[in-house]
């Protein structure tokens, strides 16, 4: 069955945007892998399409990445209700 663009998603899908300002290809891929791992552990009360945009501090301050991601995830969920 084909899904139309206006139909709600059946599963939560997460996409990542990591610009070259974050770092070279190795650094960008490391950030994406970390974000993908964190997103897999998150739950959503309903299926949604989520886009995560990584800013340069994602690479320069990796110790903050998990806390920032979790905080943003919960804020986005509360706004979606």
Tab-separated table of C-alpha atoms in Angstrom:
chain	number	residue	atom	x	y	z
A	1	UNK	CA	0.000	0.000	0.000
A	2	UNK	CA	1.385	3.391	-0.961
A	3	UNK	CA	1.286	6.188	1.559
A	4	UNK	CA	0.251	9.644	0.429
A	5	UNK	CA	2.328	12.571	1.677
A	6	UNK	CA	-0.607	13.912	3.707
A	7	UNK	CA	-1.300	10.610	5.468
A	8	UNK	CA	0.083	10.269	8.988
A	9	UNK	CA	3.072	7.915	9.277
A	10	UNK	CA	2.502	4.379	10.549
A	11	UNK	CA	5.804	4.326	12.452
A	12	UNK	CA	7.965	7.053	13.929
A	13	UNK	CA	10.710	7.965	11.478
A	14	UNK	CA	13.712	10.105	12.347
A	15	UNK	CA	15.914	11.985	9.889
A	16	UNK	CA	19.127	13.856	10.640
A	17	UNK	CA	20.540	17.084	9.234
A	18	UNK	CA	24.222	17.567	10.045
A	19	UNK	CA	25.835	20.407	8.100
A	20	UNK	CA	29.488	20.790	7.213
A	21	UNK	CA	29.765	23.428	9.938
A	22	UNK	CA	29.666	20.555	12.444
A	23	UNK	CA	32.938	19.147	11.100
A	24	UNK	CA	34.449	16.928	8.455
A	25	UNK	CA	32.739	13.745	7.217
A	26	UNK	CA	34.157	11.610	10.035
A	27	UNK	CA	32.867	13.987	12.707
A	28	UNK	CA	29.461	14.410	11.025
A	29	UNK	CA	29.004	10.652	10.763
A	30	UNK	CA	30.003	10.197	14.415
A	31	UNK	CA	27.379	12.769	15.443
A	32	UNK	CA	24.733	11.045	13.278
A	33	UNK	CA	25.560	7.630	14.770
A	34	UNK	CA	25.237	9.016	18.309
A	35	UNK	CA	21.951	10.736	17.481
A	36	UNK	CA	20.586	7.618	15.748
A	37	UNK	CA	21.412	5.536	18.836
A	38	UNK	CA	19.664	8.051	21.128
A	39	UNK	CA	16.610	8.307	18.857
A	40	UNK	CA	16.193	4.525	18.833
A	41	UNK	CA	15.870	4.572	22.619
A	42	UNK	CA	13.202	7.300	22.634
A	43	UNK	CA	9.505	6.560	22.580
A	44	UNK	CA	6.650	8.531	21.097
A	45	UNK	CA	2.991	8.400	22.153
A	46	UNK	CA	1.996	8.395	18.462
A	47	UNK	CA	3.789	7.815	15.134
A	48	UNK	CA	5.514	10.901	13.777
A	49	UNK	CA	8.128	12.087	11.314
A	50	UNK	CA	10.938	13.792	13.221
A	51	UNK	CA	13.848	15.804	11.806
A	52	UNK	CA	16.850	16.383	14.069
A	53	UNK	CA	19.215	19.214	13.163
A	54	UNK	CA	22.667	19.008	14.727
A	55	UNK	CA	24.428	22.281	15.457
A	56	UNK	CA	28.242	22.711	15.655
A	57	UNK	CA	28.352	22.227	19.455
A	58	UNK	CA	27.183	18.634	18.823
A	59	UNK	CA	30.776	17.863	17.846
A	60	UNK	CA	32.681	20.360	19.991
A	61	UNK	CA	30.744	19.552	23.197
A	62	UNK	CA	29.739	15.868	22.850
A	63	UNK	CA	29.077	15.527	26.584
A	64	UNK	CA	26.049	17.838	26.189
A	65	UNK	CA	24.609	16.014	23.172
A	66	UNK	CA	22.551	13.425	25.080
A	67	UNK	CA	21.004	15.932	27.492
A	68	UNK	CA	20.236	18.435	24.712
A	69	UNK	CA	18.711	15.736	22.512
A	70	UNK	CA	16.518	14.340	25.289
A	71	UNK	CA	15.346	17.808	26.299
A	72	UNK	CA	14.488	18.759	22.705
A	73	UNK	CA	12.701	15.418	22.146
A	74	UNK	CA	10.451	15.937	25.182
A	75	UNK	CA	9.739	19.579	24.285
A	76	UNK	CA	8.748	18.569	20.752
A	77	UNK	CA	6.424	15.856	22.108
A	78	UNK	CA	4.717	18.263	24.493
A	79	UNK	CA	4.174	20.795	21.671
A	80	UNK	CA	2.766	18.061	19.401
A	81	UNK	CA	0.003	17.244	21.868
